[in-house]
mmCIF file of C-alpha atoms in Angstrom:
data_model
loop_
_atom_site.group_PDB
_atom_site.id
_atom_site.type_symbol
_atom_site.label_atom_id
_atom_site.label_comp_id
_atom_site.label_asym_id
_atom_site.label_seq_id
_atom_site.Cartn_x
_atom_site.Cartn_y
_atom_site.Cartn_z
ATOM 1 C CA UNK A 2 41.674 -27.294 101.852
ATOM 2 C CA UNK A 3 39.278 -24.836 104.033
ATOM 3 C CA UNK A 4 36.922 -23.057 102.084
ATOM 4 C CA UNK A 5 38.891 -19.662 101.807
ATOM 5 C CA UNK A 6 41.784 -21.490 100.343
ATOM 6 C CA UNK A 7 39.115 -22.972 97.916
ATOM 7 C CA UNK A 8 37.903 -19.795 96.901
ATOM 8 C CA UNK A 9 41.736 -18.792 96.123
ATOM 9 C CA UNK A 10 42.381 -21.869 94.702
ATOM 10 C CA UNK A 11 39.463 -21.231 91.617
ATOM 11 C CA UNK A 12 40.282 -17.609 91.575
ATOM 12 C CA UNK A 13 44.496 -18.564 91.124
ATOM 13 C CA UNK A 14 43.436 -21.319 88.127
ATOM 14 C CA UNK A 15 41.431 -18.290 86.570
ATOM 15 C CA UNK A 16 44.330 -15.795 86.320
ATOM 16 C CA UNK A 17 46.607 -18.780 85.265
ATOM 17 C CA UNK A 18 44.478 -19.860 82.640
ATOM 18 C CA UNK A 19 44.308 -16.740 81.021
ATOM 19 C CA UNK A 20 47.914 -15.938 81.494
ATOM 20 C CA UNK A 21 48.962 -19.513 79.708
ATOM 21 C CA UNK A 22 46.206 -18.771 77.037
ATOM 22 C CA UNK A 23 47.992 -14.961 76.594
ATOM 23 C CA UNK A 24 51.250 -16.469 76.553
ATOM 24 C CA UNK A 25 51.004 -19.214 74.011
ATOM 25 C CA UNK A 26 49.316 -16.840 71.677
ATOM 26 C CA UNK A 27 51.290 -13.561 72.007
ATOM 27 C CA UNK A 28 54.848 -15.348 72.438
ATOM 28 C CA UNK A 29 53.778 -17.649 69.213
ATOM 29 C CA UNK A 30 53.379 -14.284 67.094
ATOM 30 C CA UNK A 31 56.697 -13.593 65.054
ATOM 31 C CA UNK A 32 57.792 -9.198 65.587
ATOM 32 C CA UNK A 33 55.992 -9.469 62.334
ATOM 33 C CA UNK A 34 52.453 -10.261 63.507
ATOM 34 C CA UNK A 35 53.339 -8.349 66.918
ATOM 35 C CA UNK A 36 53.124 -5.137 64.342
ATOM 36 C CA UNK A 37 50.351 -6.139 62.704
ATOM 37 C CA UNK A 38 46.156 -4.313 63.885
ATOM 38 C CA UNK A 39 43.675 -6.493 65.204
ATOM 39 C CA UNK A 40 41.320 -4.999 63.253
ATOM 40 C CA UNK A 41 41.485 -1.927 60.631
ATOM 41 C CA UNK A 42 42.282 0.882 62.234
ATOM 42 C CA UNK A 43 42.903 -0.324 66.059
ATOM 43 C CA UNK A 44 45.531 -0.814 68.180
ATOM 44 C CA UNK A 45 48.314 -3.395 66.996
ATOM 45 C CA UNK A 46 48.950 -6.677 69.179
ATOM 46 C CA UNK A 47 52.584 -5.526 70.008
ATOM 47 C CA UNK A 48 50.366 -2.338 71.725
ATOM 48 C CA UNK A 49 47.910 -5.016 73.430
ATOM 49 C CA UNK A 50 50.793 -7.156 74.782
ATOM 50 C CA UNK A 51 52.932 -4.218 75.938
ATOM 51 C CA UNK A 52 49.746 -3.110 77.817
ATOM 52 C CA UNK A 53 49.203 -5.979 79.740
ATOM 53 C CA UNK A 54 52.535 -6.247 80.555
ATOM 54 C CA UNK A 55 52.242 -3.218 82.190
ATOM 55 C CA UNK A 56 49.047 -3.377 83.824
ATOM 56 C CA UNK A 57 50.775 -6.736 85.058
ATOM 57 C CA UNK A 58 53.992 -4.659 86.213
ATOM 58 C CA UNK A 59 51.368 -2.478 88.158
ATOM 59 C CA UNK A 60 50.065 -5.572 90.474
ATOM 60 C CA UNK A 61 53.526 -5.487 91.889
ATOM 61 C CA UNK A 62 53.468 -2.668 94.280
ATOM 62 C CA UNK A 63 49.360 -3.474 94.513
ATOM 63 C CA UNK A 64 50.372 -6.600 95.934
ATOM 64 C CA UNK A 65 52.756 -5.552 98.204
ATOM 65 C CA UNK A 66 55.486 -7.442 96.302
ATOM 66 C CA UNK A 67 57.821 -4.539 95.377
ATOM 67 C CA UNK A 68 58.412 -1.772 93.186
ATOM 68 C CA UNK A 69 57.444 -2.561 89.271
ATOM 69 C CA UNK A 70 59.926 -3.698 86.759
ATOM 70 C CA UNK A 71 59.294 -1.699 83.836
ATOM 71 C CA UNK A 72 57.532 1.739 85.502
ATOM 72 C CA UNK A 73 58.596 3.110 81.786
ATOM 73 C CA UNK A 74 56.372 1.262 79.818
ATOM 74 C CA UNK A 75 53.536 3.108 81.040
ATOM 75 C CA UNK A 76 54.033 6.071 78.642
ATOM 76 C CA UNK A 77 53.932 3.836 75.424
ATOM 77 C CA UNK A 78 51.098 1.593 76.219
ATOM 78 C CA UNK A 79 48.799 3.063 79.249
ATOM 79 C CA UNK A 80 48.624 6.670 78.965
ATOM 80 C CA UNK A 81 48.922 7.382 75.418
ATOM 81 C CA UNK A 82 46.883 5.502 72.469
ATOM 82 C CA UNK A 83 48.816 3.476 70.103
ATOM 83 C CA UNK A 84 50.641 5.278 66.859
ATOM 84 C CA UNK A 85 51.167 8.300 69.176
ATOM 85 C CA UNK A 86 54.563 8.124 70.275
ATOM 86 C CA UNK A 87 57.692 8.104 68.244
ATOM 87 C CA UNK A 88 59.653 5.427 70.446
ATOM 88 C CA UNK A 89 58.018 2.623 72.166
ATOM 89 C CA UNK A 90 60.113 -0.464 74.141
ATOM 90 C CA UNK A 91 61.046 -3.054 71.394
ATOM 91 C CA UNK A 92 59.006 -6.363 70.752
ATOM 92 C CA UNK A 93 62.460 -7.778 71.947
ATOM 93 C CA UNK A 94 61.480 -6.026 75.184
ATOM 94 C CA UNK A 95 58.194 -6.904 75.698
ATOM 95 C CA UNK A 96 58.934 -10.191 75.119
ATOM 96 C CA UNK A 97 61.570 -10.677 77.860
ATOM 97 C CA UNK A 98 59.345 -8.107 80.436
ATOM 98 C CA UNK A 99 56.341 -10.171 79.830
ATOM 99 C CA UNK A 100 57.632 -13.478 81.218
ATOM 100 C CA UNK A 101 59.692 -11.473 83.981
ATOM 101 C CA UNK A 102 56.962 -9.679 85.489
ATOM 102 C CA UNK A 103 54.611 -12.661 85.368
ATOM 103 C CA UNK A 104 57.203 -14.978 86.573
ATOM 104 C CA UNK A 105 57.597 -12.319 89.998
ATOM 105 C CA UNK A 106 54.039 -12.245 90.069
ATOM 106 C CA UNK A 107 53.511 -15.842 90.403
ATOM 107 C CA UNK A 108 56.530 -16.306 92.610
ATOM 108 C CA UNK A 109 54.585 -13.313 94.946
ATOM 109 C CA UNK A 110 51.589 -15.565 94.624
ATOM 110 C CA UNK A 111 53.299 -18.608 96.003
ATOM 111 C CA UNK A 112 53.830 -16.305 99.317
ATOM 112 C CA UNK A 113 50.585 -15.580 99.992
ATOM 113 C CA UNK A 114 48.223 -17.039 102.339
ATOM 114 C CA UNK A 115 44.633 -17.348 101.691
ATOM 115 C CA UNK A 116 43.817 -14.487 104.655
ATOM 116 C CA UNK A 117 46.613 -12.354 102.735
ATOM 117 C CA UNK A 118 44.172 -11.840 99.611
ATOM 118 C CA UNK A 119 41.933 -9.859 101.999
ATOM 119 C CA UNK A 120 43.996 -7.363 103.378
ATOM 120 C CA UNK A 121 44.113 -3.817 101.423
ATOM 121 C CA UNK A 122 45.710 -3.095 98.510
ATOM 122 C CA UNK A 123 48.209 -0.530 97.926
ATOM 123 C CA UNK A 124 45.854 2.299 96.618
ATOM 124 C CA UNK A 125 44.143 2.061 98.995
ATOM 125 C CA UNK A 126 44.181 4.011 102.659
ATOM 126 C CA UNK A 127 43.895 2.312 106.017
ATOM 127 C CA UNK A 128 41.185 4.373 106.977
ATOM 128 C CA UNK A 129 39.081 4.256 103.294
ATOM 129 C CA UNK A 130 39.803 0.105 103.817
ATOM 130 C CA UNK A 131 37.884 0.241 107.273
ATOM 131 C CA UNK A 132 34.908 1.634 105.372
ATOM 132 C CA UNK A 133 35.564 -0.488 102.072
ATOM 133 C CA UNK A 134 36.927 -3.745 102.679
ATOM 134 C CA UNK A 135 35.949 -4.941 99.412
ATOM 135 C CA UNK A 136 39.042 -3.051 97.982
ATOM 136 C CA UNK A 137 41.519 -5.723 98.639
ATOM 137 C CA UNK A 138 43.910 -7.932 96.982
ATOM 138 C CA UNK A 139 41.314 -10.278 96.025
ATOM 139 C CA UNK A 140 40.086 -7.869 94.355
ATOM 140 C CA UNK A 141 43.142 -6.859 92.061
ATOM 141 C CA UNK A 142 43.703 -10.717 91.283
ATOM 142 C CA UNK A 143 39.867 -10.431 89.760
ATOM 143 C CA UNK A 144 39.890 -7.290 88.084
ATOM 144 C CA UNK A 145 43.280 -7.887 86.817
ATOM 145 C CA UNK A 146 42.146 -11.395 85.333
ATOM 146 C CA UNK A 147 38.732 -10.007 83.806
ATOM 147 C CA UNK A 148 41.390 -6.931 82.187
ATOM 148 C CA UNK A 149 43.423 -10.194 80.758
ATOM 149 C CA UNK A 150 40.653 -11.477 79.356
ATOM 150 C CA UNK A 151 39.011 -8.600 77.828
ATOM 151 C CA UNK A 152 42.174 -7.815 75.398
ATOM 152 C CA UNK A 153 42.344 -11.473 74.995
ATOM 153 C CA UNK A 154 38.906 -11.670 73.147
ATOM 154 C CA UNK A 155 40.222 -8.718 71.197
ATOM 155 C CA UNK A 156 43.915 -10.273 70.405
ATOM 156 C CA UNK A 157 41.276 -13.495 69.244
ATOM 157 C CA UNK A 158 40.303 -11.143 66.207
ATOM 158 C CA UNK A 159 43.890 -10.811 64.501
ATOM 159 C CA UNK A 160 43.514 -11.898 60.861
ATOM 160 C CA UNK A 161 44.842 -14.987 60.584
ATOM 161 C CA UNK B 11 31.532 -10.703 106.869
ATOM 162 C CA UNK B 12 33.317 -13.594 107.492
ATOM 163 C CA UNK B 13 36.411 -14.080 104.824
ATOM 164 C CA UNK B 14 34.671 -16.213 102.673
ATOM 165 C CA UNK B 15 32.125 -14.005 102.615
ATOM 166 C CA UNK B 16 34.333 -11.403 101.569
ATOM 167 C CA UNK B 17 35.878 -13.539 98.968
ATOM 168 C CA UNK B 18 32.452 -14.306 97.410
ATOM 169 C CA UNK B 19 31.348 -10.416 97.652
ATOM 170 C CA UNK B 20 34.602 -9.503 95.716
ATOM 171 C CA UNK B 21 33.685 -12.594 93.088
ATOM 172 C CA UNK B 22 29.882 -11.170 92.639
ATOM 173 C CA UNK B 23 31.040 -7.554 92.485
ATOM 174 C CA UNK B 24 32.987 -8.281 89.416
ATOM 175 C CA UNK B 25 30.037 -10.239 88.035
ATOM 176 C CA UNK B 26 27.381 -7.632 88.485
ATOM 177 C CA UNK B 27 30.170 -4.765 87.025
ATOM 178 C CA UNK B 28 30.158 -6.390 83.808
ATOM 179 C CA UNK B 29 26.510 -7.481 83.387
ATOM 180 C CA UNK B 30 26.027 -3.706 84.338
ATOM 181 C CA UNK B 31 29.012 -2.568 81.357
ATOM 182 C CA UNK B 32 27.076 -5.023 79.189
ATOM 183 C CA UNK B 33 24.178 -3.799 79.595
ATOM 184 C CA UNK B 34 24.649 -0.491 79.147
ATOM 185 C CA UNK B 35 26.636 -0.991 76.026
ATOM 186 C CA UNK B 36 23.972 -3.478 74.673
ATOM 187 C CA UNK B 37 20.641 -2.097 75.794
ATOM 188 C CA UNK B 38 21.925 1.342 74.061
ATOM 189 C CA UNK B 39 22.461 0.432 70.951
ATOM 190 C CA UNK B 40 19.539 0.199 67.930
ATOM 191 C CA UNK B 41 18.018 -3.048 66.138
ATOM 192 C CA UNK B 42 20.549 -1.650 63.563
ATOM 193 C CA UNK B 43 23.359 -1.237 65.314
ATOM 194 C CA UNK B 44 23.344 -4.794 66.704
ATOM 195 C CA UNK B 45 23.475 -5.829 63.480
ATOM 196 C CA UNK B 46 26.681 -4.233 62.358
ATOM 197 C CA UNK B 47 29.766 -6.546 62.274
ATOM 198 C CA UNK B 48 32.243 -5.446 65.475
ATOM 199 C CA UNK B 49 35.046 -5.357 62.315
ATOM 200 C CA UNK B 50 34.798 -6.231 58.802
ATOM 201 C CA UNK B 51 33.628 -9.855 58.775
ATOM 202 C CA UNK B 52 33.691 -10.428 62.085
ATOM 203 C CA UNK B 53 30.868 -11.608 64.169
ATOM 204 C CA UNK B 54 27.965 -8.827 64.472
ATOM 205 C CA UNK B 55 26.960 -7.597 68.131
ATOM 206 C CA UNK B 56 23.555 -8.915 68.197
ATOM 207 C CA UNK B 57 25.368 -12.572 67.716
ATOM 208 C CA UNK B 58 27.551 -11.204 70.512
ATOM 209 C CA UNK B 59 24.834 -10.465 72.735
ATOM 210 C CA UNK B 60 22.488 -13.634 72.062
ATOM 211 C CA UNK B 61 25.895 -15.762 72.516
ATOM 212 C CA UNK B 62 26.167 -14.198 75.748
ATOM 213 C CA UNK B 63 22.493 -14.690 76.945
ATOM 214 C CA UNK B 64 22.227 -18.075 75.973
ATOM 215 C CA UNK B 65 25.467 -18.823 77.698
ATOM 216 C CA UNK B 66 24.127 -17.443 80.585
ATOM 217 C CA UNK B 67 20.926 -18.535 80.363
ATOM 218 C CA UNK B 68 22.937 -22.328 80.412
ATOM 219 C CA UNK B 69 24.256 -21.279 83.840
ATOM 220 C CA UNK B 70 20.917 -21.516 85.648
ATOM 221 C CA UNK B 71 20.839 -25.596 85.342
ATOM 222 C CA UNK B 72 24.692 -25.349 85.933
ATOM 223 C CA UNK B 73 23.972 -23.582 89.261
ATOM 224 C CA UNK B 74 21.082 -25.547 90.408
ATOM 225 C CA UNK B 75 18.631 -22.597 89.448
ATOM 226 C CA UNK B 76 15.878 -24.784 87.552
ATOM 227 C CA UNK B 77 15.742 -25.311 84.111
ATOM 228 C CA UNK B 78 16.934 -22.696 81.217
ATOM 229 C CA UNK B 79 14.445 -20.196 79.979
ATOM 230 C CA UNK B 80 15.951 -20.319 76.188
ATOM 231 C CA UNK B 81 17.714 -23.687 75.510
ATOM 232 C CA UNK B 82 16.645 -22.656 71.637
ATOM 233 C CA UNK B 83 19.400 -19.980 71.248
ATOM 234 C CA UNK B 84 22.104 -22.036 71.547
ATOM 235 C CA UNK B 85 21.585 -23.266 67.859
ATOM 236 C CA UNK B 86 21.833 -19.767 66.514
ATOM 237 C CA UNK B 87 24.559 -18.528 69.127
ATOM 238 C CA UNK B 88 26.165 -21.290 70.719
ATOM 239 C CA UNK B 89 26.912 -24.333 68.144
ATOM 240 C CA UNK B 90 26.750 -22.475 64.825
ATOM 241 C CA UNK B 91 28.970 -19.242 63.528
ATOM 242 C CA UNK B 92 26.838 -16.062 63.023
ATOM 243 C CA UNK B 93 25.153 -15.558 59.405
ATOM 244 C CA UNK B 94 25.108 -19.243 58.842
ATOM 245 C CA UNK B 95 21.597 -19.635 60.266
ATOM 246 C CA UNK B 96 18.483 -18.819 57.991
ATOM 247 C CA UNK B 97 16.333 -18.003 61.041
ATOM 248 C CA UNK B 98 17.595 -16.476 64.322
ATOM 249 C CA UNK B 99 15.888 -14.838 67.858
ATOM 250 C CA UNK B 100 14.918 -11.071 67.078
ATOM 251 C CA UNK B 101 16.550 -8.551 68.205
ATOM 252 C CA UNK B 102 13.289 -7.734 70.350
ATOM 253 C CA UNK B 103 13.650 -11.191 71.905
ATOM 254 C CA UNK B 104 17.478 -11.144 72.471
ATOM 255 C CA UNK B 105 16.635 -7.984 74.440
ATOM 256 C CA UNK B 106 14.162 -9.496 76.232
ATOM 257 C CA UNK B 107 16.203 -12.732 77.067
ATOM 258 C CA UNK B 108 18.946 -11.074 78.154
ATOM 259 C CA UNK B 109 16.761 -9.320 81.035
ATOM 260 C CA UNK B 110 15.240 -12.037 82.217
ATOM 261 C CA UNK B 111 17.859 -14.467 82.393
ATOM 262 C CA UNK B 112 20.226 -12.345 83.885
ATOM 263 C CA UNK B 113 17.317 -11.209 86.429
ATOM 264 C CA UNK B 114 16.737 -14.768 87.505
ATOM 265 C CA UNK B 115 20.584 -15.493 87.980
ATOM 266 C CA UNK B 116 20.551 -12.591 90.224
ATOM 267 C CA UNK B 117 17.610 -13.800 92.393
ATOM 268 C CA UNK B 118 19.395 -17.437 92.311
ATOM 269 C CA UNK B 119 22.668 -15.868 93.628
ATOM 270 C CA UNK B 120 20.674 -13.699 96.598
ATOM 271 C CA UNK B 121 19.527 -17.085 97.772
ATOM 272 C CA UNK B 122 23.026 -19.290 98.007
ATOM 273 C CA UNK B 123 25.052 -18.850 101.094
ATOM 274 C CA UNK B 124 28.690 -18.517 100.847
ATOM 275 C CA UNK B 125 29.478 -22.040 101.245
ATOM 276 C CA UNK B 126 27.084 -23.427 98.594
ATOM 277 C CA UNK B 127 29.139 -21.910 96.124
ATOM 278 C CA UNK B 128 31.642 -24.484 97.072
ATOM 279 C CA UNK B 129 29.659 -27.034 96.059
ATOM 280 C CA UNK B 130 29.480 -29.109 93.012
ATOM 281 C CA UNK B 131 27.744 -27.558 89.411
ATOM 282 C CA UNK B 132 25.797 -28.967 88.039
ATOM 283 C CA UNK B 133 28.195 -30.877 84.629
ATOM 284 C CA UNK B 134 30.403 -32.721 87.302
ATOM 285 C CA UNK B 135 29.449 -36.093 88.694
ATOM 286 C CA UNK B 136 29.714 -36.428 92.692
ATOM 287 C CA UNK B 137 32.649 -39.053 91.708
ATOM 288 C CA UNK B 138 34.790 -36.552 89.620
ATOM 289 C CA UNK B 139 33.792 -33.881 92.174
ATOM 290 C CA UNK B 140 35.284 -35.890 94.985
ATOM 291 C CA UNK B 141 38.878 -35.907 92.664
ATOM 292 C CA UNK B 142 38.335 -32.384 91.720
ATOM 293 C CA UNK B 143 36.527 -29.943 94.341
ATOM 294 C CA UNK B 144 37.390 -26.946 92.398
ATOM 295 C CA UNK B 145 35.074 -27.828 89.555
ATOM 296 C CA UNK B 146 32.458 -26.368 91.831
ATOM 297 C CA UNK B 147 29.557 -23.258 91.382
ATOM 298 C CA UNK B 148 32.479 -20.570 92.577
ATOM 299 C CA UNK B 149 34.728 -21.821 89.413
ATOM 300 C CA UNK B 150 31.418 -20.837 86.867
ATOM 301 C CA UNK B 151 30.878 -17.767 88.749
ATOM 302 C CA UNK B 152 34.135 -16.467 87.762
ATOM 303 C CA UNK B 153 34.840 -18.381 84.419
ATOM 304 C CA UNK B 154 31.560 -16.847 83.021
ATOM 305 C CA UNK B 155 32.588 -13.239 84.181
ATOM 306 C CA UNK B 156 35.797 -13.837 82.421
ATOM 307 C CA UNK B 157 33.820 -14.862 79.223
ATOM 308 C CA UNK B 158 31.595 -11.756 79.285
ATOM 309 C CA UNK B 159 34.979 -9.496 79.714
ATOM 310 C CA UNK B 160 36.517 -11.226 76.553
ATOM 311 C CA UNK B 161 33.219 -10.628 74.549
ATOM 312 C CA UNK B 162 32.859 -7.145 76.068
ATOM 313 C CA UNK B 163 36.055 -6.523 74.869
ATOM 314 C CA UNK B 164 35.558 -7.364 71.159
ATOM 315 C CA UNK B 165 32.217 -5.018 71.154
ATOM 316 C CA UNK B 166 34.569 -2.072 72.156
ATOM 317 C CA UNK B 167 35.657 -2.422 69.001
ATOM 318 C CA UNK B 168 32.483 -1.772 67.293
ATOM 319 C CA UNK B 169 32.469 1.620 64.573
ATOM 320 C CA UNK B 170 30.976 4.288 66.675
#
């Protein structure tokens, strides 16, 4: 391996370890627990996992690897709190969206070479990339993971 | 920059967000605030914040930075649950910990070049390493900034 596909290499067992570490606890939940707070008065896990999914969905088009799956699950788990809106997608739903858009991420992964990660991502202008180069895909895979793992070590709090 | 330069300045720009989200959050609150619980029986931020020092405070050895500056938190914030011990660090102290080790880390990083954060940390034997070349300084970089995100994430839950 050269040392840039090293770099990927730790950064790609990152985001997969906190994806399988997501995954075996939210898909282990029954709709039951999905429902249930984290802690009194905050949002409920179904709200956490629904979230992710779609801040997952979002990498898509970041990535360059096509338009997002489930652009409609923004509404009921990114801009509004949770409790605030009278229909959200089922647990059903978030449950089959979950493993769909991390299965296309991963397959977008596979497609990627290591001098890929460093070219801008899709928020970004051509022009504002010359000046900050920092704001690449590299960059997304990070953030992304650290996101994962913040509403992980809130998910971790669910009485048990 | 070269790319593996870029990779590493993407890595250490995540790292130096959330020591800078941490400390802000931390450093802001009172003695008596860190000693609420983040939810009802839950751990209380100042274990939070000491678990977090001496975890990083453990990194210096692991990144061939000299020896650790508080090796005595880990028995109130490491290896036992918070409100078990009789006697822990002050709040005063945790403060002043928290400074200091995460000032030395950041002199340590200023002084590696990209490629020595390919190389080995300081728990894996040159054997192992030879099997496994991703259980190198890189790999803590980013596991550690994905352990302050999940801790980060349960003190946003904190009663404000």
């Amino acid at each position: 391996m050269t040392n840039e596909e090293l770099y990927l290499a730790v950064a790609l067992n990152g985001w997969k370890g906190n994806i399988a570490r997501a995954d075996k606890m939210f898909s282990g939940l029954s709709d039951q627990e999905l429902l249930k707070e984290i802690a009194p008065g905050k949002n409920r896990l179904l709200y956490l996992w629904g979230h992710l999914t779609a801040t997952h969905d979002a990498m898509l088009p970041l990535l360059g690897m096509g338009p997002r799956l489930y652009p409609e699950f923004d509404v009921a788990f990114i801009s509004n709190p949770d409790k605030t809106q009278a229909e959200i997608p089922s647990v059903g739903l978030v449950r089959k969206a979950w493993r769909e858009v991390n299965g296309r991420l991963f397959e977008g992964f596979a497609g990627l070479q290591a001098a890929d990660w460093l070219s801008r991502h899709g928020a970004v202008s051509e022009e504002d990339f010359m000046k900050e180069p920092l704001r690449n895909r590299f960059a997304i895979l990070l953030g992304r993971t650290n996101h994962l793992a913040y509403h992980l070590g809130q998910a971790a709090l669910r009485p048990k």
